[in-house]
């Protein structure tokens, strides 16, 4: 048997590997510009640093959160020379909590950042610019979030229950009892929630808590073991005090403790009430959602005699307002449970000119029976992955107008390439400020054929 020559096979062919940067190392940096996610960027000693909480032109001291290859992720520890744009962060947890990343930037500058991100994606990826830029669609910068997931974890070493939100770039939990982006109705619940949960007898069995505020307020508790009668009583009393529904999520689906209770939200401009259950997708910003629906309908300009297609329809957020304006709406969603609830929402609102179908929207639509009659206009609101397979065949449906609501400018730009190939022109685009204090960008685009 040949002798193994250890140490030769994996020797480098030349040069030397740069030493790894340890987590926790502090480094003085001058920020060059902002990345698309709102972090500061600086190129330093052959590496690209992404720094949370920093602004362009600032001199800061950064602490390393992690490093891989030539990418270093860090957070701002001290601002040595501040940008003129910097404002004091309104939340005491800023910089540690991972929920809001750009509170140190004034709201108008946040909007400008998001506008640049959208424009850059459309120009760089699709090579297009809209014929008209729409003004940003925005609402209050605080007190807007009507739904939140609260992290809960038992720390066995410290023998205490941690309650709050996930930390920046970490699974650690930041204790938060005052969150300024939550709607006012959820603030008292958030403040008293940690103490209530610590009274429960099996904190190790708690998963997470979700808070909802719509036509009703609700608290949902995820638990991995049965709750004792005493614990259930504590939860009931807490929810009674806050005039909130109690929902439990053990085995199976979430269920209300009081049978027959339902959650919902209103679309007041259309006199609609939409029911939903925990786990269903709903927009967290009610004010911007209402404005978004109104703008989508205005841009789509549906006529009374038209047949309109709504793709990724969810619970009927766009489909039901559309049904009040046109002859027929066909609404399609990938999740069967959502299709069933959307159909029930139509019935409960006395709308009978909208049909809901389940379909795999990652696949082309041309074989679907409901697609064969064609449509005058199409509205789509896909998830972050976009709608590449769907848009590749949209021209075959005969739609002259298309409104695309996007939660990811990168996939909107990619899908725009396909739409332009099919003869659509980008008439109008603008951002939707669904998540103030974050760098998350939502957008709306109007395409017209010809």
Coordinates of C-alpha atoms in Angstrom, one line a residue:
X1 CA 0.0 0.0 0.0
X2 CA 1.3 3.4 -0.9
X3 CA 2.2 5.7 2.0
X4 CA -0.1 8.6 2.5
X5 CA 1.7 11.9 2.0
X6 CA -0.2 13.9 4.6
X7 CA -0.1 17.7 4.4
X8 CA 0.5 17.9 0.6
X9 CA -2.9 17.5 -0.9
X10 CA -4.5 20.6 0.5
X11 CA -1.6 23.0 0.5
X12 CA -2.3 26.4 -1.1
X13 CA -0.8 26.9 -4.5
X14 CA 0.3 30.4 -3.8
X15 CA -0.3 33.5 -1.7
X16 CA -1.6 33.4 1.9
X17 CA -5.1 33.3 3.3
X18 CA -6.2 36.5 5.0
X19 CA -6.7 36.0 8.7
X20 CA -10.3 35.6 9.8
X21 CA -11.8 38.6 11.7
X22 CA -13.1 37.6 15.1
X23 CA -16.6 38.3 16.3
X24 CA -16.6 41.2 18.7
X25 CA -13.6 42.9 17.2
X26 CA -14.0 46.7 17.1
X27 CA -12.9 48.7 14.0
X28 CA -12.9 52.4 13.2
X29 CA -14.5 52.9 9.7
X30 CA -15.6 55.7 7.4
X31 CA -18.9 54.8 5.7
X32 CA -18.9 55.3 1.9
X33 CA -22.6 54.8 1.0
X34 CA -25.8 52.9 2.0
X35 CA -26.6 49.4 0.8
X36 CA -30.1 48.6 -0.5
X37 CA -31.0 47.2 2.9
X38 CA -30.1 50.5 4.6
X39 CA -26.8 49.3 6.1
X40 CA -23.6 51.4 5.7
X41 CA -21.0 50.0 3.2
X42 CA -17.3 50.5 3.4
X43 CA -14.5 48.7 1.6
X44 CA -11.6 48.2 4.0
X45 CA -8.5 46.1 3.8
X46 CA -9.8 44.0 1.0
X47 CA -13.2 43.3 2.6
X48 CA -16.7 44.7 2.2
X49 CA -18.2 45.7 5.5
X50 CA -21.9 46.0 6.0
X51 CA -22.6 48.1 9.1
X52 CA -26.0 48.3 10.8
X53 CA -26.9 51.8 12.1
X54 CA -24.5 53.8 10.0
X55 CA -25.0 56.5 7.4
X56 CA -23.0 57.6 4.4
X57 CA -20.0 59.9 5.3
X58 CA -20.0 59.0 9.0
X59 CA -16.9 57.9 11.0
X60 CA -17.9 55.2 13.4
X61 CA -16.6 52.5 15.6
X62 CA -18.1 49.1 14.5
X63 CA -18.3 45.8 16.3
X64 CA -18.0 42.7 14.1
X65 CA -21.1 40.4 14.2
X66 CA -19.8 37.8 11.8
X67 CA -17.4 37.4 8.9
X68 CA -17.3 35.0 6.0
X69 CA -14.9 35.2 3.1
X70 CA -14.5 38.9 2.2
X71 CA -17.8 39.9 3.7
X72 CA -18.0 41.4 7.2
X73 CA -21.2 42.1 9.0
X74 CA -21.1 44.6 11.9
X75 CA -23.1 47.1 13.9
X76 CA -22.4 50.6 14.9
X77 CA -21.1 50.9 18.5
X78 CA -20.1 54.6 18.5
X79 CA -20.6 57.4 16.1
X80 CA -17.4 59.5 16.0
X81 CA -18.5 61.9 13.3
X82 CA -22.2 62.0 12.6
X83 CA -24.0 62.7 9.3
X84 CA -26.1 65.8 9.1
X85 CA -29.0 63.5 8.3
X86 CA -28.7 61.5 11.5
X87 CA -31.5 61.9 14.0
X88 CA -31.8 60.3 17.5
X89 CA -33.5 57.0 17.2
X90 CA -37.0 57.3 18.7
X91 CA -36.9 53.7 20.1
X92 CA -34.7 52.9 23.1
X93 CA -34.1 49.4 21.6
X94 CA -32.7 50.6 18.3
X95 CA -29.4 49.0 17.3
X96 CA -30.1 45.8 19.3
X97 CA -33.6 44.9 18.2
X98 CA -33.7 43.5 14.7
X99 CA -37.1 44.9 13.8
X100 CA -36.4 48.5 12.7
X101 CA -33.1 49.2 10.9
X102 CA -33.3 52.8 9.8
X103 CA -34.8 54.7 12.7
X104 CA -31.7 57.0 12.7
X105 CA -32.8 58.3 9.3
X106 CA -35.6 60.9 9.0
X107 CA -38.7 59.5 7.4
X108 CA -38.4 61.6 4.3
X109 CA -34.9 60.2 3.8
X110 CA -36.2 56.7 4.4
X111 CA -38.6 57.3 1.5
X112 CA -35.9 58.7 -0.7
X113 CA -33.7 55.6 0.1
X114 CA -36.6 53.2 -0.9
X115 CA -37.2 55.2 -4.1
X116 CA -33.6 54.9 -5.1
X117 CA -33.6 51.2 -4.4
X118 CA -36.6 50.7 -6.7
X119 CA -35.2 52.9 -9.5
X120 CA -31.9 51.2 -9.3
X121 CA -33.4 47.7 -9.7
X122 CA -35.6 48.7 -12.6
X123 CA -32.7 50.5 -14.4
X124 CA -30.0 47.9 -13.7
X125 CA -32.0 44.7 -14.2
X126 CA -34.7 45.7 -16.6
X127 CA -33.1 48.6 -18.4
X128 CA -36.3 50.7 -18.1
X129 CA -37.7 53.7 -16.3
X130 CA -41.4 54.3 -15.9
X131 CA -42.9 57.1 -18.0
X132 CA -44.2 58.6 -14.7
X133 CA -43.0 58.2 -11.1
X134 CA -45.8 58.2 -8.6
X135 CA -45.4 59.9 -5.2
X136 CA -44.6 57.6 -2.4
X137 CA -47.7 56.1 -0.7
X138 CA -47.1 56.4 3.0
X139 CA -48.8 56.9 6.4
X140 CA -47.8 57.6 10.0
X141 CA -44.2 56.5 10.6
X142 CA -45.0 55.1 14.1
X143 CA -48.0 53.3 15.6
X144 CA -48.9 51.5 12.3
X145 CA -48.2 47.8 12.9
X146 CA -51.4 45.9 13.7
X147 CA -49.8 42.4 13.8
X148 CA -46.6 41.3 15.5
X149 CA -44.9 38.0 16.5
X150 CA -43.3 38.1 19.9
X151 CA -40.4 35.7 20.6
X152 CA -40.5 33.6 23.7
X153 CA -37.7 31.4 25.0
X154 CA -36.8 29.7 28.3
X155 CA -33.2 30.3 29.3
X156 CA -32.4 27.1 31.3
X157 CA -29.1 28.4 32.5
X158 CA -30.5 31.7 33.9
X159 CA -33.8 30.0 34.8
X160 CA -35.8 32.8 33.3
X161 CA -38.2 33.4 30.4
X162 CA -37.0 35.7 27.7
X163 CA -39.8 37.7 25.9
X164 CA -39.2 40.3 23.2
X165 CA -38.0 40.5 19.6
X166 CA -35.1 38.9 17.8
X167 CA -31.8 40.8 18.0
X168 CA -29.9 42.2 14.9
X169 CA -28.2 39.3 13.1
X170 CA -28.8 36.9 16.0
X171 CA -31.2 34.5 17.5
X172 CA -30.9 36.4 20.8
X173 CA -34.0 38.0 22.2
X174 CA -34.1 41.6 23.1
X175 CA -36.5 42.3 26.0
X176 CA -39.0 44.8 24.6
X177 CA -42.1 46.0 26.5
X178 CA -42.5 49.2 24.6
X179 CA -42.6 49.0 20.7
X180 CA -43.4 52.4 19.1
X181 CA -44.3 50.9 15.7
X182 CA -47.2 48.8 17.2
X183 CA -50.7 50.3 16.9
X184 CA -51.9 51.9 20.2
X185 CA -54.3 49.1 20.9
X186 CA -51.5 46.6 21.2
X187 CA -49.2 48.7 23.4
X188 CA -50.7 47.9 26.8
X189 CA -50.7 44.1 25.9
X190 CA -47.1 44.3 24.9
X191 CA -46.1 46.0 28.1
X192 CA -47.8 43.5 30.4
X193 CA -47.2 40.4 28.3
X194 CA -43.7 39.4 29.8
X195 CA -44.9 39.4 33.4
X196 CA -48.0 37.4 32.6
X197 CA -46.1 34.7 30.7
X198 CA -43.6 34.4 33.6
X199 CA -46.5 33.4 35.8
X200 CA -47.3 30.3 33.8
X201 CA -46.2 27.0 35.3
X202 CA -44.4 25.5 32.2
X203 CA -42.4 28.3 30.6
X204 CA -40.3 25.7 28.8
X205 CA -43.3 24.7 26.8
X206 CA -44.0 28.1 25.4
X207 CA -43.3 28.8 21.7
X208 CA -44.2 32.4 20.6
X209 CA -47.0 34.9 20.9
X210 CA -48.8 36.7 18.1
X211 CA -50.7 39.9 18.6
X212 CA -53.5 41.1 16.3
X213 CA -55.6 44.3 16.1
X214 CA -58.4 44.5 13.6
X215 CA -62.1 44.5 14.1
X216 CA -61.1 42.6 17.3
X217 CA -58.0 42.3 19.3
X218 CA -56.5 38.9 19.8
X219 CA -53.6 37.2 21.5
X220 CA -52.4 33.8 20.2
X221 CA -50.1 31.6 22.2
X222 CA -48.1 28.8 20.6
X223 CA -47.4 26.0 23.1
X224 CA -45.7 22.6 22.8
X225 CA -47.3 20.9 25.7
X226 CA -50.9 21.0 27.2
X227 CA -51.7 23.9 29.4
X228 CA -52.8 23.4 32.9
X229 CA -56.2 24.7 34.1
X230 CA -54.4 27.3 36.2
X231 CA -52.3 28.5 33.3
X232 CA -55.4 28.7 31.1
X233 CA -57.1 30.8 33.7
X234 CA -54.2 33.2 33.8
X235 CA -54.3 33.6 30.1
X236 CA -58.1 34.1 30.1
X237 CA -57.9 36.8 32.8
X238 CA -55.2 38.6 30.9
X239 CA -57.2 38.7 27.7
X240 CA -60.4 39.7 29.5
X241 CA -58.6 42.6 31.1
X242 CA -57.4 43.7 27.6
X243 CA -60.7 43.0 25.9
X244 CA -58.9 40.6 23.6
X245 CA -59.7 37.2 22.2
X246 CA -57.5 34.3 23.3
X247 CA -56.3 31.8 20.6
X248 CA -54.2 28.8 21.3
X249 CA -51.9 26.9 18.9
X250 CA -51.0 23.5 20.2
X251 CA -51.4 20.5 18.0
X252 CA -53.2 21.2 14.7
X253 CA -54.4 24.6 13.7
X254 CA -54.8 27.7 15.9
X255 CA -58.2 27.8 17.6
X256 CA -60.1 30.4 19.7
X257 CA -60.7 29.4 23.3
X258 CA -64.2 30.7 22.9
X259 CA -65.8 28.8 20.0
X260 CA -67.2 30.9 17.2
X261 CA -65.0 33.9 17.8
X262 CA -63.6 35.4 14.5
X263 CA -61.0 37.9 13.6
X264 CA -61.3 40.4 10.8
X265 CA -60.4 43.8 9.3
X266 CA -62.4 46.4 7.5
X267 CA -61.9 48.0 4.2
X268 CA -64.0 51.0 5.1
X269 CA -63.9 52.8 1.8
X270 CA -65.7 49.8 0.2
X271 CA -67.9 48.9 3.2
X272 CA -66.2 45.5 3.4
X273 CA -65.3 43.2 6.3
X274 CA -62.8 40.5 5.7
X275 CA -62.4 37.6 8.1
X276 CA -59.1 35.9 8.7
X277 CA -57.4 33.4 11.0
X278 CA -54.0 33.4 12.6
X279 CA -51.5 32.2 10.0
X280 CA -53.3 33.9 7.1
X281 CA -51.5 36.6 5.3
X282 CA -52.7 40.1 6.0
X283 CA -50.9 43.4 5.5
X284 CA -49.7 44.7 8.8
X285 CA -50.2 48.4 8.0
X286 CA -53.9 49.1 7.7
X287 CA -53.7 52.7 6.6
X288 CA -51.2 52.0 3.8
X289 CA -53.1 48.9 2.8
X290 CA -56.3 51.0 2.3
X291 CA -54.4 53.5 0.3
X292 CA -52.7 50.8 -1.7
X293 CA -56.0 49.2 -2.7
X294 CA -57.4 52.5 -3.7
X295 CA -54.4 53.3 -5.8
X296 CA -54.3 49.9 -7.5
X297 CA -58.0 50.3 -8.5
X298 CA -57.3 53.9 -9.7
X299 CA -54.4 52.7 -11.8
X300 CA -56.1 49.7 -13.2
X301 CA -59.1 51.8 -14.1
X302 CA -61.6 48.9 -14.3
X303 CA -64.8 49.4 -16.3
X304 CA -68.2 48.1 -15.3
X305 CA -68.4 45.6 -18.2
X306 CA -64.9 44.1 -17.7
X307 CA -63.7 40.7 -16.6
X308 CA -60.6 41.1 -14.3
X309 CA -58.1 38.6 -13.0
X310 CA -56.6 38.9 -9.5
X311 CA -53.6 36.6 -8.9
X312 CA -52.2 35.8 -5.5
X313 CA -55.5 37.1 -4.1
X314 CA -55.1 36.0 -0.5
X315 CA -58.3 36.7 1.5
X316 CA -59.7 39.0 -1.2
X317 CA -58.0 42.2 -0.3
X318 CA -58.1 43.5 -3.9
X319 CA -60.7 41.1 -5.4
X320 CA -63.6 42.2 -3.2
X321 CA -63.2 45.9 -3.9
X322 CA -62.7 45.1 -7.6
X323 CA -66.0 43.1 -7.6
X324 CA -67.9 46.2 -6.6
X325 CA -66.7 47.9 -9.8
X326 CA -66.7 45.3 -12.6
X327 CA -68.9 42.6 -14.2
X328 CA -66.7 39.6 -13.1
X329 CA -63.6 39.0 -11.0
X330 CA -61.6 35.7 -11.1
X331 CA -59.3 35.4 -8.1
X332 CA -56.6 32.8 -7.8
X333 CA -54.5 31.8 -4.8
X334 CA -52.1 29.0 -4.1
X335 CA -53.3 28.0 -0.6
X336 CA -56.6 26.1 -0.5
X337 CA -57.5 27.3 3.0
X338 CA -57.1 30.9 1.9
X339 CA -59.3 30.3 -1.2
X340 CA -62.0 28.9 1.0
X341 CA -61.9 31.9 3.4
X342 CA -61.8 34.4 0.5
X343 CA -64.9 32.8 -1.0
X344 CA -66.6 33.0 2.3
X345 CA -65.6 36.6 2.6
X346 CA -67.3 37.3 -0.7
X347 CA -70.5 35.6 0.4
X348 CA -70.6 37.4 3.8
X349 CA -70.2 40.7 1.9
X350 CA -73.0 39.8 -0.5
X351 CA -70.7 39.7 -3.5
X352 CA -71.6 37.1 -6.1
X353 CA -69.6 38.1 -9.2
X354 CA -66.3 36.9 -8.0
X355 CA -65.0 33.3 -8.3
X356 CA -62.0 32.0 -6.3
X357 CA -59.7 29.2 -7.5
X358 CA -56.7 27.4 -6.1
X359 CA -53.7 27.0 -8.5
X360 CA -50.0 26.6 -8.3
X361 CA -48.9 30.1 -9.4
X362 CA -45.3 29.0 -9.8
X363 CA -46.5 27.3 -13.0
X364 CA -47.9 28.8 -16.3
X365 CA -51.7 29.5 -16.3
X366 CA -52.6 28.7 -19.9
X367 CA -54.1 25.3 -19.1
X368 CA -56.5 26.6 -16.5
X369 CA -60.2 26.5 -17.5
X370 CA -60.9 29.9 -15.9
X371 CA -58.1 31.5 -18.0
X372 CA -59.5 30.6 -21.4
X373 CA -62.0 33.4 -21.7
X374 CA -59.3 36.0 -21.3
X375 CA -59.3 39.2 -19.2
X376 CA -59.4 43.0 -19.8
X377 CA -57.1 43.7 -16.9
X378 CA -54.9 41.8 -14.4
X379 CA -53.8 42.6 -10.9
X380 CA -51.1 40.5 -9.2
X381 CA -49.6 40.7 -5.7
X382 CA -47.0 37.9 -5.5
X383 CA -44.7 37.0 -2.6
X384 CA -41.0 37.9 -2.6
X385 CA -40.2 35.2 -5.2
X386 CA -42.2 37.2 -7.7
X387 CA -44.3 35.7 -10.5
X388 CA -41.9 34.8 -13.3
X389 CA -43.9 31.8 -14.8
X390 CA -47.2 33.7 -14.5
X391 CA -46.0 36.8 -16.3
X392 CA -44.4 34.9 -19.1
X393 CA -47.9 34.0 -20.4
X394 CA -49.9 37.1 -19.4
X395 CA -50.1 38.5 -22.9
X396 CA -51.9 35.3 -24.0
X397 CA -54.8 36.3 -21.6
X398 CA -55.5 39.4 -23.7
X399 CA -55.1 41.9 -20.8
X400 CA -54.3 45.5 -21.9
X401 CA -53.6 46.8 -18.4
X402 CA -51.7 45.2 -15.6
X403 CA -51.0 46.4 -12.0
X404 CA -48.2 44.6 -10.3
X405 CA -47.9 45.0 -6.5
X406 CA -44.4 43.9 -5.3
X407 CA -42.7 43.3 -2.0
X408 CA -39.3 42.8 -3.6
X409 CA -38.0 45.3 -6.2
X410 CA -35.5 42.7 -7.4
X411 CA -38.1 40.2 -8.6
X412 CA -40.3 43.1 -9.9
X413 CA -37.4 44.2 -12.1
X414 CA -36.8 40.6 -13.3
X415 CA -40.5 40.1 -14.1
X416 CA -40.5 43.5 -15.8
X417 CA -38.0 42.1 -18.4
X418 CA -40.5 39.4 -19.3
X419 CA -43.4 41.9 -19.5
X420 CA -41.5 44.2 -21.8
X421 CA -40.7 41.2 -24.1
X422 CA -44.4 40.6 -24.4
X423 CA -45.1 44.2 -25.5
X424 CA -46.0 45.8 -22.2
X425 CA -44.7 49.3 -21.4
X426 CA -44.0 50.5 -17.8
X427 CA -46.3 53.4 -17.6
X428 CA -46.1 54.3 -13.8
X429 CA -44.3 53.1 -10.7
X430 CA -43.9 54.1 -7.1
X431 CA -43.1 52.9 -3.6
X432 CA -45.5 51.8 -0.9
X433 CA -44.1 52.6 2.6
X434 CA -45.7 49.5 4.2
X435 CA -43.0 49.2 6.8
X436 CA -41.7 52.6 8.0
X437 CA -38.4 52.5 10.1
X438 CA -37.2 49.5 8.0
X439 CA -35.5 49.4 4.6
X440 CA -38.1 46.9 3.3
X441 CA -39.4 48.2 0.0
X442 CA -42.9 47.5 -1.5
X443 CA -43.8 48.9 -4.8
X444 CA -46.6 49.2 -7.4
X445 CA -46.2 49.3 -11.2
X446 CA -48.7 49.9 -14.0
X447 CA -48.0 48.2 -17.3
X448 CA -50.0 48.8 -20.6
X449 CA -49.9 46.8 -23.7
X450 CA -48.8 48.3 -27.0

